[in-house]
Tab-separated table of C-alpha atoms in Angstrom:
chain	number	residue	atom	x	y	z
A	162	MET	CA	-128.671	-115.098	-127.626
A	163	GLU	CA	-127.399	-111.880	-129.608
A	164	ASP	CA	-129.977	-110.595	-131.927
A	165	ASN	CA	-129.397	-110.400	-135.679
A	166	PRO	CA	-128.762	-107.065	-137.248
A	167	ARG	CA	-131.689	-105.686	-139.028
A	168	ILE	CA	-132.527	-102.762	-141.103
A	169	PRO	CA	-134.887	-100.580	-139.086
A	170	MET	CA	-138.225	-99.949	-140.796
A	171	GLU	CA	-138.497	-96.122	-141.323
A	172	THR	CA	-141.570	-94.528	-139.576
A	173	ALA	CA	-144.161	-92.477	-141.649
A	174	ALA	CA	-142.863	-89.318	-140.468
A	175	LYS	CA	-139.392	-89.887	-141.754
A	176	ILE	CA	-140.532	-91.261	-145.048
A	177	ILE	CA	-142.530	-88.067	-145.448
A	178	ARG	CA	-139.653	-85.720	-144.662
A	179	ARG	CA	-137.384	-87.582	-147.078
A	180	SER	CA	-140.187	-87.265	-149.686
A	181	ILE	CA	-140.227	-83.465	-149.199
A	182	TYR	CA	-136.607	-83.332	-149.304
A	183	THR	CA	-136.268	-85.363	-152.558
A	184	PHE	CA	-138.996	-83.136	-154.034
A	185	LEU	CA	-137.070	-79.850	-153.100
A	186	GLN	CA	-133.809	-81.476	-154.347
A	187	ASN	CA	-135.178	-82.053	-157.756
A	188	TYR	CA	-137.766	-78.974	-157.746
A	189	GLN	CA	-137.666	-78.114	-161.293
A	190	PHE	CA	-138.126	-81.623	-162.593
A	191	PHE	CA	-140.998	-82.654	-160.128
A	192	THR	CA	-142.923	-79.318	-160.561
A	193	SER	CA	-142.521	-79.677	-164.346
A	194	VAL	CA	-144.257	-83.224	-164.031
A	195	ALA	CA	-147.048	-81.655	-161.925
A	196	ALA	CA	-147.376	-78.795	-164.532
A	197	LEU	CA	-147.480	-80.916	-167.775
A	198	LEU	CA	-148.532	-84.388	-166.868
A	199	ALA	CA	-150.452	-84.163	-163.704
A	200	PHE	CA	-152.204	-81.158	-164.071
A	201	PRO	CA	-154.789	-82.288	-166.892
A	202	PHE	CA	-155.643	-85.398	-164.661
A	203	SER	CA	-155.971	-82.919	-161.644
A	204	VAL	CA	-158.227	-80.408	-163.714
A	205	SER	CA	-160.471	-83.454	-164.790
A	206	ILE	CA	-160.871	-84.593	-161.181
A	207	LEU	CA	-161.938	-81.129	-160.030
A	208	LEU	CA	-164.197	-80.469	-162.872
A	209	SER	CA	-165.863	-83.944	-162.476
A	210	GLN	CA	-166.903	-83.048	-158.976
A	211	ALA	CA	-168.417	-79.879	-160.357
A	212	LEU	CA	-170.095	-81.283	-163.405
A	213	VAL	CA	-170.989	-84.924	-162.317
A	214	PRO	CA	-173.638	-83.554	-159.439
A	215	SER	CA	-175.450	-81.360	-162.004
A	216	SER	CA	-175.413	-84.148	-164.615
A	217	THR	CA	-179.072	-85.080	-165.942
A	218	TYR	CA	-178.138	-88.485	-167.288
A	219	LEU	CA	-174.873	-90.062	-165.812
A	220	LEU	CA	-175.091	-89.645	-162.112
A	221	PRO	CA	-179.195	-90.552	-161.800
A	222	THR	CA	-178.574	-93.444	-164.193
A	223	VAL	CA	-175.790	-94.997	-161.757
A	224	TYR	CA	-177.783	-94.043	-158.475
A	225	ASN	CA	-180.801	-95.857	-159.621
A	226	ARG	CA	-178.926	-98.848	-160.853
A	227	LEU	CA	-177.198	-99.055	-157.406
A	228	GLN	CA	-180.445	-98.654	-155.672
A	229	ASN	CA	-182.161	-101.313	-157.525
A	230	LEU	CA	-179.189	-103.531	-156.808
A	231	PHE	CA	-179.236	-102.820	-153.082
A	232	LEU	CA	-183.103	-103.411	-153.093
A	233	ALA	CA	-182.739	-106.669	-155.048
A	234	ALA	CA	-180.156	-107.705	-152.384
A	235	GLY	CA	-182.471	-106.955	-149.545
A	236	PHE	CA	-180.731	-104.196	-147.857
A	237	PRO	CA	-182.929	-101.834	-145.730
A	238	LEU	CA	-182.946	-98.780	-147.946
A	239	SER	CA	-184.564	-96.726	-145.126
A	240	SER	CA	-181.175	-96.764	-143.330
A	241	GLU	CA	-179.464	-93.608	-143.807
A	242	PHE	CA	-176.155	-95.642	-144.182
A	243	PHE	CA	-177.284	-97.104	-147.422
A	244	THR	CA	-178.667	-93.921	-148.784
A	245	ILE	CA	-175.292	-92.070	-148.044
A	246	LEU	CA	-173.293	-95.092	-149.469
A	247	ASN	CA	-175.241	-95.233	-152.417
A	248	LEU	CA	-174.830	-91.752	-153.259
A	249	LYS	CA	-171.069	-91.493	-152.600
A	250	LEU	CA	-170.640	-94.776	-154.819
A	251	SER	CA	-172.608	-92.953	-157.624
A	252	GLN	CA	-170.632	-89.997	-157.374
A	253	THR	CA	-167.221	-91.897	-157.592
A	254	ILE	CA	-168.249	-94.105	-160.229
A	255	SER	CA	-169.649	-91.213	-162.340
A	256	SER	CA	-166.264	-89.320	-161.621
A	257	SER	CA	-164.164	-92.177	-162.338
A	258	ILE	CA	-166.052	-92.651	-165.864
A	259	PHE	CA	-165.482	-88.928	-166.553
A	260	THR	CA	-162.031	-89.025	-165.735
A	261	LEU	CA	-160.983	-92.356	-167.191
A	262	PRO	CA	-159.173	-91.084	-170.437
A	263	PHE	CA	-157.041	-88.583	-168.386
A	264	THR	CA	-156.268	-91.336	-165.846
A	265	LEU	CA	-155.068	-93.869	-168.539
A	266	THR	CA	-152.813	-91.290	-170.107
A	267	PHE	CA	-151.693	-88.272	-168.017
A	268	PHE	CA	-152.038	-89.828	-164.555
A	269	LEU	CA	-150.025	-92.860	-165.448
A	270	PHE	CA	-147.352	-91.013	-167.593
A	271	ALA	CA	-146.924	-88.765	-164.477
A	272	LYS	CA	-146.369	-91.760	-162.211
A	273	ALA	CA	-144.113	-93.353	-164.623
A	274	SER	CA	-142.022	-90.059	-164.981
A	275	VAL	CA	-141.534	-89.908	-161.219
A	276	ILE	CA	-140.743	-93.445	-160.699
A	277	GLN	CA	-138.122	-93.543	-163.561
A	278	ALA	CA	-136.586	-90.327	-162.204
A	279	LEU	CA	-136.084	-91.975	-158.715
A	280	ASN	CA	-134.677	-95.217	-160.230
A	281	ARG	CA	-132.415	-93.192	-162.661
A	282	HIS	CA	-129.367	-94.713	-161.248
A	283	LYS	CA	-130.345	-98.298	-162.130
A	284	GLN	CA	-130.710	-97.497	-165.811
A	285	SER	CA	-127.846	-97.685	-168.268
A	286	SER	CA	-129.663	-95.468	-170.667
A	287	PRO	CA	-131.595	-92.141	-170.512
A	288	PRO	CA	-134.703	-92.612	-168.545
A	289	SER	CA	-137.974	-92.870	-170.685
A	290	CYS	CA	-141.212	-93.170	-169.023
A	291	ILE	CA	-142.626	-94.953	-171.903
A	292	SER	CA	-140.706	-97.964	-171.158
A	293	ILE	CA	-142.841	-98.689	-167.956
A	294	PHE	CA	-145.959	-97.257	-169.146
A	295	ASN	CA	-147.441	-100.570	-170.245
A	296	PRO	CA	-146.634	-102.410	-166.981
A	297	LEU	CA	-148.260	-99.642	-165.134
A	298	LEU	CA	-151.440	-99.719	-167.411
A	299	PHE	CA	-151.913	-103.444	-166.763
A	300	THR	CA	-151.430	-103.047	-163.253
A	301	TYR	CA	-153.958	-100.180	-163.134
A	302	VAL	CA	-156.578	-102.335	-164.841
A	303	CYS	CA	-155.853	-105.091	-162.240
A	304	ASN	CA	-156.159	-102.422	-159.423
A	305	SER	CA	-159.387	-101.461	-160.606
A	306	ILE	CA	-160.640	-105.108	-160.579
A	307	LEU	CA	-159.232	-105.315	-156.974
A	308	ILE	CA	-160.997	-102.352	-155.729
A	309	ILE	CA	-164.242	-103.516	-157.199
A	310	SER	CA	-163.756	-107.061	-155.534
A	311	ALA	CA	-163.162	-105.171	-152.288
A	312	ASN	CA	-166.405	-103.418	-152.528
A	313	ALA	CA	-168.311	-106.715	-153.415
A	314	THR	CA	-166.681	-108.443	-150.465
A	315	ALA	CA	-167.863	-105.656	-148.187
A	316	PHE	CA	-171.411	-105.677	-149.714
A	317	CYS	CA	-171.606	-109.425	-149.201
A	318	LEU	CA	-170.598	-109.430	-145.836
A	319	LEU	CA	-173.162	-106.707	-145.031
A	320	PHE	CA	-175.882	-108.636	-147.015
A	321	ILE	CA	-175.081	-111.657	-144.730
A	322	SER	CA	-175.164	-109.745	-141.646
A	323	PHE	CA	-178.319	-107.694	-142.143
A	324	ASN	CA	-180.294	-110.876	-143.444
A	325	PHE	CA	-178.836	-112.669	-140.279
A	326	LEU	CA	-180.366	-109.906	-137.880
A	327	GLU	CA	-183.571	-109.996	-139.882
A	328	GLY	CA	-183.943	-113.730	-139.796
A	329	PHE	CA	-183.451	-113.902	-135.838
A	330	GLY	CA	-185.906	-111.031	-135.320
A	331	PHE	CA	-183.172	-108.266	-134.388
A	332	SER	CA	-184.522	-105.868	-136.962
A	333	SER	CA	-185.161	-102.914	-134.708
A	334	ARG	CA	-183.877	-99.308	-135.320
A	335	ASN	CA	-181.067	-99.643	-132.821
A	336	ASN	CA	-179.835	-102.985	-134.058
A	337	LEU	CA	-179.812	-101.621	-137.588
A	338	LEU	CA	-177.982	-98.444	-136.496
A	339	LEU	CA	-175.502	-100.551	-134.604
A	340	LEU	CA	-174.874	-102.859	-137.607
A	341	SER	CA	-174.598	-99.659	-140.045
A	342	ALA	CA	-171.777	-98.283	-137.846
A	343	ALA	CA	-170.012	-101.586	-137.854
A	344	GLY	CA	-170.307	-101.676	-141.723
A	345	ILE	CA	-168.924	-98.241	-141.958
A	346	VAL	CA	-165.822	-99.460	-140.218
A	347	LEU	CA	-165.697	-102.749	-142.177
A	348	TYR	CA	-166.219	-101.026	-145.380
A	349	SER	CA	-163.346	-98.302	-144.742
A	350	VAL	CA	-160.807	-100.848	-143.611
A	351	LEU	CA	-161.448	-103.134	-146.897
A	352	LEU	CA	-161.439	-100.119	-149.351
A	353	ALA	CA	-158.457	-98.533	-147.470
A	354	ASN	CA	-156.303	-101.466	-147.645
A	355	ALA	CA	-157.414	-102.186	-151.254
A	356	LEU	CA	-156.204	-98.664	-152.336
A	357	ILE	CA	-153.008	-98.871	-150.388
A	358	ILE	CA	-152.183	-102.321	-152.081
A	359	SER	CA	-153.099	-100.536	-155.504
A	360	ASN	CA	-150.987	-97.592	-154.937
A	361	PHE	CA	-147.913	-99.595	-153.740
A	362	SER	CA	-148.428	-102.063	-156.727
A	363	LEU	CA	-147.995	-99.387	-159.259
A	364	VAL	CA	-144.997	-98.083	-157.961
A	365	LEU	CA	-143.561	-101.706	-157.649
A	366	SER	CA	-144.702	-102.270	-161.288
A	367	GLY	CA	-142.712	-99.397	-162.493
A	368	THR	CA	-139.699	-100.184	-160.397
A	369	GLU	CA	-139.424	-103.878	-161.173
A	370	ARG	CA	-141.147	-104.209	-164.409
A	371	SER	CA	-143.741	-106.512	-163.127
A	372	SER	CA	-147.231	-106.034	-164.062
A	373	GLY	CA	-151.044	-107.231	-163.389
A	374	CYS	CA	-151.739	-109.772	-160.752
A	375	LEU	CA	-148.154	-110.589	-160.195
A	376	ALA	CA	-147.393	-106.799	-159.157
A	377	ILE	CA	-150.301	-106.999	-156.691
A	378	LEU	CA	-149.195	-110.293	-155.281
A	379	LYS	CA	-145.687	-108.939	-154.624
A	380	ALA	CA	-147.274	-105.849	-153.046
A	381	CYS	CA	-149.236	-107.907	-150.653
A	382	VAL	CA	-146.192	-109.933	-149.701
A	383	MET	CA	-143.947	-106.590	-149.128
A	384	ILE	CA	-146.528	-104.683	-147.280
A	385	ARG	CA	-147.338	-107.465	-144.788
A	386	GLY	CA	-146.792	-106.242	-141.522
A	387	ARG	CA	-146.340	-102.665	-142.556
A	388	THR	CA	-149.953	-101.683	-142.929
A	389	ALA	CA	-149.938	-99.217	-140.095
A	390	THR	CA	-147.097	-97.283	-141.793
A	391	ALA	CA	-148.893	-97.478	-145.266
A	392	LEU	CA	-152.021	-95.949	-143.784
A	393	ALA	CA	-149.992	-93.190	-141.936
A	394	LEU	CA	-148.681	-92.249	-145.181
A	395	ALA	CA	-152.036	-92.427	-147.120
A	396	LEU	CA	-153.891	-90.466	-144.361
A	397	PRO	CA	-152.171	-87.096	-144.730
A	398	VAL	CA	-152.130	-87.144	-148.699
A	399	ASN	CA	-155.680	-88.117	-148.740
A	400	LEU	CA	-156.559	-85.418	-146.212
A	401	ALA	CA	-154.614	-82.816	-148.262
A	402	LEU	CA	-156.477	-83.791	-151.565
A	403	ALA	CA	-159.775	-83.616	-149.882
A	404	GLY	CA	-158.929	-80.072	-148.520
A	405	ILE	CA	-158.104	-78.971	-151.991
A	406	GLU	CA	-161.195	-80.429	-153.534
A	407	ALA	CA	-163.232	-78.591	-150.777
A	408	LEU	CA	-161.189	-75.474	-151.673
A	409	PHE	CA	-162.169	-75.806	-155.117
A	410	GLN	CA	-165.776	-76.272	-154.378
A	411	TYR	CA	-165.878	-73.289	-152.090
A	412	ARG	CA	-164.069	-70.807	-154.220
A	413	ILE	CA	-165.007	-71.879	-157.921
A	414	VAL	CA	-168.099	-74.203	-157.783
A	415	ARG	CA	-169.931	-72.242	-155.178
A	416	ALA	CA	-169.421	-68.797	-156.909
A	417	SER	CA	-170.680	-70.350	-160.225
A	418	HIS	CA	-173.655	-71.672	-158.478
A	419	ARG	CA	-174.362	-68.086	-157.106
A	420	GLY	CA	-174.684	-66.718	-160.612
A	421	GLN	CA	-171.329	-65.100	-160.614
A	422	THR	CA	-169.928	-64.393	-163.968
A	423	PRO	CA	-166.652	-66.510	-164.710
A	424	SER	CA	-163.728	-64.112	-164.830
A	425	SER	CA	-160.002	-64.545	-165.957
A	426	LEU	CA	-159.202	-64.264	-162.165
A	427	MET	CA	-161.487	-67.093	-161.288
A	428	ALA	CA	-159.958	-69.136	-163.988
A	429	LEU	CA	-156.422	-68.360	-162.638
A	430	GLU	CA	-157.485	-69.252	-159.138
A	431	GLY	CA	-158.904	-72.634	-160.536
A	432	MET	CA	-155.550	-73.353	-162.347
A	433	LEU	CA	-153.657	-72.710	-159.115
A	434	ILE	CA	-155.822	-75.067	-157.141
A	435	ALA	CA	-155.434	-77.855	-159.819
A	436	TYR	CA	-151.729	-77.331	-159.548
A	437	MET	CA	-151.841	-77.575	-155.863
A	438	TYR	CA	-153.530	-80.861	-156.382
A	439	SER	CA	-150.930	-82.076	-158.839
A	440	ILE	CA	-148.068	-81.347	-156.307
A	441	ILE	CA	-149.740	-83.495	-153.812
A	442	LEU	CA	-150.018	-86.309	-156.441
A	443	VAL	CA	-146.292	-86.168	-157.137
A	444	LEU	CA	-145.549	-86.021	-153.416
A	445	ASP	CA	-147.480	-89.145	-152.920
A	446	THR	CA	-145.774	-91.062	-155.733
A	447	ILE	CA	-142.404	-89.873	-154.318
A	448	ALA	CA	-143.353	-91.150	-150.825
A	449	THR	CA	-144.690	-94.545	-152.116
A	450	CYS	CA	-141.462	-94.948	-154.055
A	451	ILE	CA	-139.279	-94.328	-150.843
A	452	PHE	CA	-141.626	-96.578	-148.747
A	453	PHE	CA	-141.175	-99.398	-151.488
A	454	LYS	CA	-137.385	-98.987	-151.119
A	455	THR	CA	-137.574	-99.171	-147.331
A	456	CYS	CA	-139.682	-102.325	-147.411
A	457	LYS	CA	-137.301	-103.954	-150.101
A	458	GLN	CA	-134.364	-103.216	-147.893
A	459	SER	CA	-135.784	-104.246	-144.525
A	460	SER	CA	-135.604	-108.083	-143.907
A	461	CYS	CA	-138.586	-110.167	-142.888
A	462	VAL	CA	-138.248	-112.195	-139.740
A	463	ASP	CA	-140.097	-115.241	-138.635
A	464	GLN	CA	-142.302	-115.524	-135.565
A	465	GLU	CA	-139.334	-115.834	-133.083
A	466	GLY	CA	-137.393	-113.171	-134.725
A	467	ARG	CA	-134.256	-115.199	-134.939
A	468	TYR	CA	-133.903	-116.041	-138.646
A	469	PRO	CA	-134.110	-112.991	-141.030
A	470	TYR	CA	-134.903	-113.666	-144.737
A	471	LYS	CA	-135.924	-112.004	-147.784
A	472	ILE	CA	-138.697	-113.101	-149.978
A	473	GLU	CA	-138.229	-112.750	-153.706
A	474	ILE	CA	-140.745	-113.824	-156.357
A	475	ALA	CA	-138.865	-115.579	-159.065
A	476	GLY	CA	-139.843	-117.005	-162.374
A	477	GLU	CA	-141.767	-114.145	-163.965
A	478	ASP	CA	-142.368	-115.978	-167.016
A	479	ILE	CA	-146.122	-115.754	-167.316
A	480	ASN	CA	-146.158	-117.590	-170.796
A	481	ALA	CA	-144.365	-120.454	-169.144
A	482	GLY	CA	-147.193	-120.680	-166.733
A	483	HIS	CA	-145.207	-120.658	-163.384
A	484	VAL	CA	-144.509	-118.236	-160.844
A	485	SER	CA	-142.263	-119.424	-157.913
A	486	LEU	CA	-141.494	-117.873	-154.460
A	487	LYS	CA	-137.869	-117.804	-153.341
A	488	VAL	CA	-137.063	-117.458	-149.781
A	489	SER	CA	-133.267	-116.654	-149.175
A	490	HIS	CA	-132.218	-116.817	-145.455
A	491	GLU	CA	-129.326	-114.302	-144.286
A	492	LEU	CA	-127.183	-116.186	-141.738
A	493	PRO	CA	-125.689	-113.937	-138.959
């Protein structure tokens, strides 16, 4: 039997190359977005990592609250895993609180501008990022709930596992170390999938005007079977962002901790590092948009691979109280 023709799924390397090509093709526009919209958010992110650890109220308060929560749940606080996890979670939560005003304004406007520019051919009127800002905002709020739920799920599974070991007398140091290593893997997998779905749903929300839980549901349906490609796209972006954050810590924060007097040259260097961070954020949005278009073009197949079909979510009238899934088969 002859196979049905399908649109091949692009690899992560091809999507990255197309993203860089698209960025260079519209260099002036995307660099303007990075300089005007993404730049304030990048500055807030980098400054939060310098100011939050030295905070005398916010970080210690969050750290003590999480420690009390872990203690009440019965987690072994003597484990290095929970000590490191508590510290990193406290820093992440404190940094998110510090940057929240910039996230809900500059970050979302930057994403909306890039998404609207890449879908300009679909618009009959001149592109305006304001028209898709509200769906992005609502979807971002739902994404935050999704990430909190992923963390809660991971902690619940760890709580059951640690108490199971303790109940059956397997509470030795080696067993705790082994379970902590497994917990790191489990937590990383859950959080990585939640972050990928969140990033994908933001692009889907801006492209298809869906918002909130519906955008997350569509993202889960479209990304199914393509998680490896999504992870391969997210890895270099996150490594680049982490590298830029480390560079800021080494060049700016480390110099200030040594008692070096801030100068105009140091400020200029910090602005350049923040601009590099903004460029990576714009490239990430472009890559996610291209990945979204690739997912939409490629057809899904059933388990035997004989009947291509496309999944569409119709009936998006939330007020009417119904959402239906439409599966349309493509005959060869």
